[in-house]
Amino acid sequence: MSASQTSSSDVPADVPTLLVKIFGKDRPGITAGLFDTLAAYSVDVVDIEQVVTRGRMVLCALVTEPPPALEGDLRSTVHSWAESMKMQAEIISGLGDNRPRGLGRSLVTVLGHPLTAEATAAIAARITKTGGNIDRIFRLAKYPVTAVEFAVSGVETEPLRTALVTDAAKLGIDVAVVAAGLYRRAQRLVVMDVDSTLIQDEVIELFAAHAGCEDKVAEVTAAAMRGELDFEQSLHARVALLEGLDASVVDKVRSEVRLTPGARTLIRTLKRLGYQVGVVSGGFTQVTDDLKERLGLDFAHANTLEIVDGRLTGKVTGEIVDRAGKARLLRRFAAEAGVPLSQTVAIGDGANDLDMLNAAGLGVAFNAKPVVREAAHAAVNFPFLDTVLYLLGVTREEVEAADILDIG
C-alpha cells in the first residue's frame, strides 16, 4: 500500500464542499486527469488522499463547491470522465474541511510474521476502546516481517501504549507506540547492548570455551540470575576463571563473534539518516573496540580485561559497566553527541539494560525476557535487528533505495 496526502489552508465550517472519490484500476494519468476535469470549474483543493493497493487505486479529493448552476454539470462531467478511464466515481456534498483530529496523537507500529486479520482486528478494536481514532494506516515493510503503522488521535500515548502492549503479547505480535511529532525524523542517538543484541553471542562464554571453563561460568551466571550475586560480583567471579589464558585468544574470540541478522543494515541506515550510533556492554572492550571500528560506530564502552605479560590476569580494569553504568553512559553519549535524552533510542535484551531502556526517549526490548518487555516502551520479538528501523518510521523501500544509490 502506498499513500499520499496534502491539505490547503483552513476552510470555514459553513463553506459547501464536495468529496470526489475515484476508484478502480491504477494507471498513469488518473490524478492529473481528475484535476484537469475539476479545473474547468475553478474549485479550490482542500484535501487530497490517494492509496494504491495491488494495482487498485482510491483517490479522494475534497474541493470547494462550484456555483450552484455548475454543480450538476461538474458531477456529470466527473462521472463521464471516470467512465472513460474505466474507473468509478462517487461525489458527496458536505460542509467545510475534514473533522479536526483529536488531541493526543500517536504512531502505532505493529509487527507480525505473519500479521493476521485476527490480530489486526484486535488492535483496531483496542484503539477504539481507549477512545482513539485511526486516521491513517500505512505499510512500512512486507519482509522480513509485515510492519504497518497506524496514525491515531484522540487518546494520549501512555494509556494507549499500556492497552496495546498487553494485547500484543496475547496475539503473538509486536506493538510499539510513540508520540507523533517532528522529533520522529529529528537527528537521534541510538545506543545498543552488545551480547545477544548487536551480536548473537555472549562474549564471556566465548572466552570461557577457550579456557575450558564453560560449565563453571554457566554456574556463576545461573547464580546471578537467581539473585544470589549482583552483576559486578558475577562479572568478577566469571572473569577470574579466565586467569592465565593467553592473550592471543582475543583475536580468536573476535573472529567467532556473530552479528545479529540485520545489524549491519540497521547501523548503515541509521548512519545514512545522520544518526549517531553507540554500544554499551557488560562485556569487554577487547571485542567492542573491534566492533566499533568494523561497523563505524560513534561510541563504544565496556569493561576491560586486564592483560599482563601476554596473559589474562582474571581481573577487569576501569569503571565497571553494570545496569546503572549503562544508563550513565547513555546520558554521557547523548551529551557528547549534543542530542537531548528524549531523542535517544536504547536497545537491549536483559535486566542489566533496564535503566538504560527507561532513561531513553524510546527503549526497545529486543528478544528480551518478559520482565524487560513489560518495562520497555516497545518490544521486538523477531530475530532481525533492522526491524527496529520500522519503529522509527523508516520503510523497507527507503532502506533498499538507499542501498541501491550507495552501490550506484
PDB file of N, CA and C in Angstrom, residues 126-162:
ATOM      1  N   ARG A 126      -9.056  -2.350  20.088  1.00  0.00           N
ATOM      2  CA  ARG A 126      -8.487  -1.817  21.326  1.00  0.00           C
ATOM      3  C   ARG A 126      -8.249  -0.319  21.206  1.00  0.00           C
ATOM      4  N   ILE A 127      -7.788   0.144  20.046  1.00  0.00           N
ATOM      5  CA  ILE A 127      -7.594   1.588  19.838  1.00  0.00           C
ATOM      6  C   ILE A 127      -8.924   2.313  20.026  1.00  0.00           C
ATOM      7  N   THR A 128      -9.993   1.751  19.462  1.00  0.00           N
ATOM      8  CA  THR A 128     -11.315   2.353  19.595  1.00  0.00           C
ATOM      9  C   THR A 128     -11.776   2.376  21.049  1.00  0.00           C
ATOM     10  N   LYS A 129     -11.543   1.280  21.769  1.00  0.00           N
ATOM     11  CA  LYS A 129     -11.978   1.203  23.170  1.00  0.00           C
ATOM     12  C   LYS A 129     -11.257   2.192  24.066  1.00  0.00           C
ATOM     13  N   THR A 130     -10.037   2.568  23.697  1.00  0.00           N
ATOM     14  CA  THR A 130      -9.300   3.551  24.503  1.00  0.00           C
ATOM     15  C   THR A 130      -9.729   4.978  24.196  1.00  0.00           C
ATOM     16  N   GLY A 131     -10.630   5.133  23.219  1.00  0.00           N
ATOM     17  CA  GLY A 131     -11.079   6.468  22.842  1.00  0.00           C
ATOM     18  C   GLY A 131     -10.323   7.041  21.673  1.00  0.00           C
ATOM     19  N   GLY A 132      -9.467   6.225  21.035  1.00  0.00           N
ATOM     20  CA  GLY A 132      -8.667   6.707  19.918  1.00  0.00           C
ATOM     21  C   GLY A 132      -9.378   6.536  18.586  1.00  0.00           C
ATOM     22  N   ASN A 133      -8.944   7.305  17.614  1.00  0.00           N
ATOM     23  CA  ASN A 133      -9.462   7.204  16.255  1.00  0.00           C
ATOM     24  C   ASN A 133      -8.294   6.927  15.310  1.00  0.00           C
ATOM     25  N   ILE A 134      -8.469   5.959  14.421  1.00  0.00           N
ATOM     26  CA  ILE A 134      -7.436   5.642  13.435  1.00  0.00           C
ATOM     27  C   ILE A 134      -7.590   6.586  12.254  1.00  0.00           C
ATOM     28  N   ASP A 135      -6.596   7.468  12.052  1.00  0.00           N
ATOM     29  CA  ASP A 135      -6.662   8.459  10.985  1.00  0.00           C
ATOM     30  C   ASP A 135      -6.049   7.950   9.686  1.00  0.00           C
ATOM     31  N   ARG A 136      -5.093   7.043   9.812  1.00  0.00           N
ATOM     32  CA  ARG A 136      -4.383   6.596   8.610  1.00  0.00           C
ATOM     33  C   ARG A 136      -3.649   5.303   8.922  1.00  0.00           C
ATOM     34  N   ILE A 137      -3.546   4.416   7.942  1.00  0.00           N
ATOM     35  CA  ILE A 137      -2.772   3.181   8.092  1.00  0.00           C
ATOM     36  C   ILE A 137      -1.830   3.083   6.905  1.00  0.00           C
ATOM     37  N   PHE A 138      -0.591   2.717   7.171  1.00  0.00           N
ATOM     38  CA  PHE A 138       0.427   2.710   6.133  1.00  0.00           C
ATOM     39  C   PHE A 138       1.350   1.523   6.339  1.00  0.00           C
ATOM     40  N   ARG A 139       1.647   0.779   5.268  1.00  0.00           N
ATOM     41  CA  ARG A 139       2.563  -0.357   5.407  1.00  0.00           C
ATOM     42  C   ARG A 139       4.010   0.127   5.321  1.00  0.00           C
ATOM     43  N   LEU A 140       4.800  -0.270   6.301  1.00  0.00           N
ATOM     44  CA  LEU A 140       6.215   0.080   6.336  1.00  0.00           C
ATOM     45  C   LEU A 140       7.083  -0.985   5.688  1.00  0.00           C
ATOM     46  N   ALA A 141       6.714  -2.253   5.839  1.00  0.00           N
ATOM     47  CA  ALA A 141       7.540  -3.337   5.312  1.00  0.00           C
ATOM     48  C   ALA A 141       6.695  -4.581   5.105  1.00  0.00           C
ATOM     49  N   LYS A 142       7.124  -5.397   4.124  1.00  0.00           N
ATOM     50  CA  LYS A 142       6.458  -6.676   3.899  1.00  0.00           C
ATOM     51  C   LYS A 142       7.367  -7.854   4.221  1.00  0.00           C
ATOM     52  N   TYR A 143       8.672  -7.576   4.429  1.00  0.00           N
ATOM     53  CA  TYR A 143       9.592  -8.618   4.863  1.00  0.00           C
ATOM     54  C   TYR A 143      10.765  -7.969   5.571  1.00  0.00           C
ATOM     55  N   PRO A 144      11.502  -8.606   6.443  1.00  0.00           N
ATOM     56  CA  PRO A 144      11.312  -9.992   6.887  1.00  0.00           C
ATOM     57  C   PRO A 144      10.078 -10.184   7.769  1.00  0.00           C
ATOM     58  N   VAL A 145       9.433  -9.056   8.140  1.00  0.00           N
ATOM     59  CA  VAL A 145       8.160  -9.127   8.844  1.00  0.00           C
ATOM     60  C   VAL A 145       7.206  -8.160   8.152  1.00  0.00           C
ATOM     61  N   THR A 146       5.927  -8.327   8.410  1.00  0.00           N
ATOM     62  CA  THR A 146       4.964  -7.340   7.947  1.00  0.00           C
ATOM     63  C   THR A 146       4.866  -6.257   9.014  1.00  0.00           C
ATOM     64  N   ALA A 147       5.092  -5.009   8.611  1.00  0.00           N
ATOM     65  CA  ALA A 147       5.053  -3.894   9.552  1.00  0.00           C
ATOM     66  C   ALA A 147       4.096  -2.837   9.022  1.00  0.00           C
ATOM     67  N   VAL A 148       3.123  -2.462   9.841  1.00  0.00           N
ATOM     68  CA  VAL A 148       2.181  -1.414   9.460  1.00  0.00           C
ATOM     69  C   VAL A 148       2.144  -0.355  10.549  1.00  0.00           C
ATOM     70  N   GLU A 149       1.850   0.867  10.129  1.00  0.00           N
ATOM     71  CA  GLU A 149       1.809   1.981  11.068  1.00  0.00           C
ATOM     72  C   GLU A 149       0.414   2.598  11.082  1.00  0.00           C
ATOM     73  N   PHE A 150      -0.153   2.756  12.281  1.00  0.00           N
ATOM     74  CA  PHE A 150      -1.446   3.404  12.469  1.00  0.00           C
ATOM     75  C   PHE A 150      -1.193   4.807  13.024  1.00  0.00           C
ATOM     76  N   ALA A 151      -1.742   5.828  12.379  1.00  0.00           N
ATOM     77  CA  ALA A 151      -1.735   7.176  12.959  1.00  0.00           C
ATOM     78  C   ALA A 151      -3.020   7.303  13.770  1.00  0.00           C
ATOM     79  N   VAL A 152      -2.886   7.559  15.061  1.00  0.00           N
ATOM     80  CA  VAL A 152      -4.031   7.546  15.977  1.00  0.00           C
ATOM     81  C   VAL A 152      -4.140   8.897  16.679  1.00  0.00           C
ATOM     82  N   SER A 153      -5.347   9.391  16.821  1.00  0.00           N
ATOM     83  CA  SER A 153      -5.577  10.623  17.570  1.00  0.00           C
ATOM     84  C   SER A 153      -6.701  10.403  18.577  1.00  0.00           C
ATOM     85  N   GLY A 154      -6.810  11.350  19.513  1.00  0.00           N
ATOM     86  CA  GLY A 154      -7.908  11.300  20.471  1.00  0.00           C
ATOM     87  C   GLY A 154      -7.602  10.627  21.786  1.00  0.00           C
ATOM     88  N   VAL A 155      -6.387  10.100  21.950  1.00  0.00           N
ATOM     89  CA  VAL A 155      -6.014   9.446  23.197  1.00  0.00           C
ATOM     90  C   VAL A 155      -4.524   9.699  23.434  1.00  0.00           C
ATOM     91  N   GLU A 156      -4.144   9.875  24.680  1.00  0.00           N
ATOM     92  CA  GLU A 156      -2.739  10.126  24.994  1.00  0.00           C
ATOM     93  C   GLU A 156      -1.900   8.869  24.766  1.00  0.00           C
ATOM     94  N   THR A 157      -0.624   9.087  24.526  1.00  0.00           N
ATOM     95  CA  THR A 157       0.264   7.989  24.138  1.00  0.00           C
ATOM     96  C   THR A 157       0.419   6.927  25.219  1.00  0.00           C
ATOM     97  N   GLU A 158       0.634   7.336  26.454  1.00  0.00           N
ATOM     98  CA  GLU A 158       0.930   6.355  27.515  1.00  0.00           C
ATOM     99  C   GLU A 158      -0.204   5.370  27.756  1.00  0.00           C
ATOM    100  N   PRO A 159      -1.450   5.819  27.972  1.00  0.00           N
ATOM    101  CA  PRO A 159      -2.529   4.828  28.159  1.00  0.00           C
ATOM    102  C   PRO A 159      -2.761   3.959  26.932  1.00  0.00           C
ATOM    103  N   LEU A 160      -2.539   4.530  25.739  1.00  0.00           N
ATOM    104  CA  LEU A 160      -2.681   3.739  24.521  1.00  0.00           C
ATOM    105  C   LEU A 160      -1.618   2.654  24.471  1.00  0.00           C
ATOM    106  N   ARG A 161      -0.391   3.006  24.818  1.00  0.00           N
ATOM    107  CA  ARG A 161       0.703   2.028  24.824  1.00  0.00           C
ATOM    108  C   ARG A 161       0.410   0.901  25.813  1.00  0.00           C
ATOM    109  N   THR A 162      -0.033   1.249  27.005  1.00  0.00           N
ATOM    110  CA  THR A 162      -0.315   0.245  28.024  1.00  0.00           C
ATOM    111  C   THR A 162      -1.368  -0.745  27.540  1.00  0.00           C
TER     112      THR A 162
END
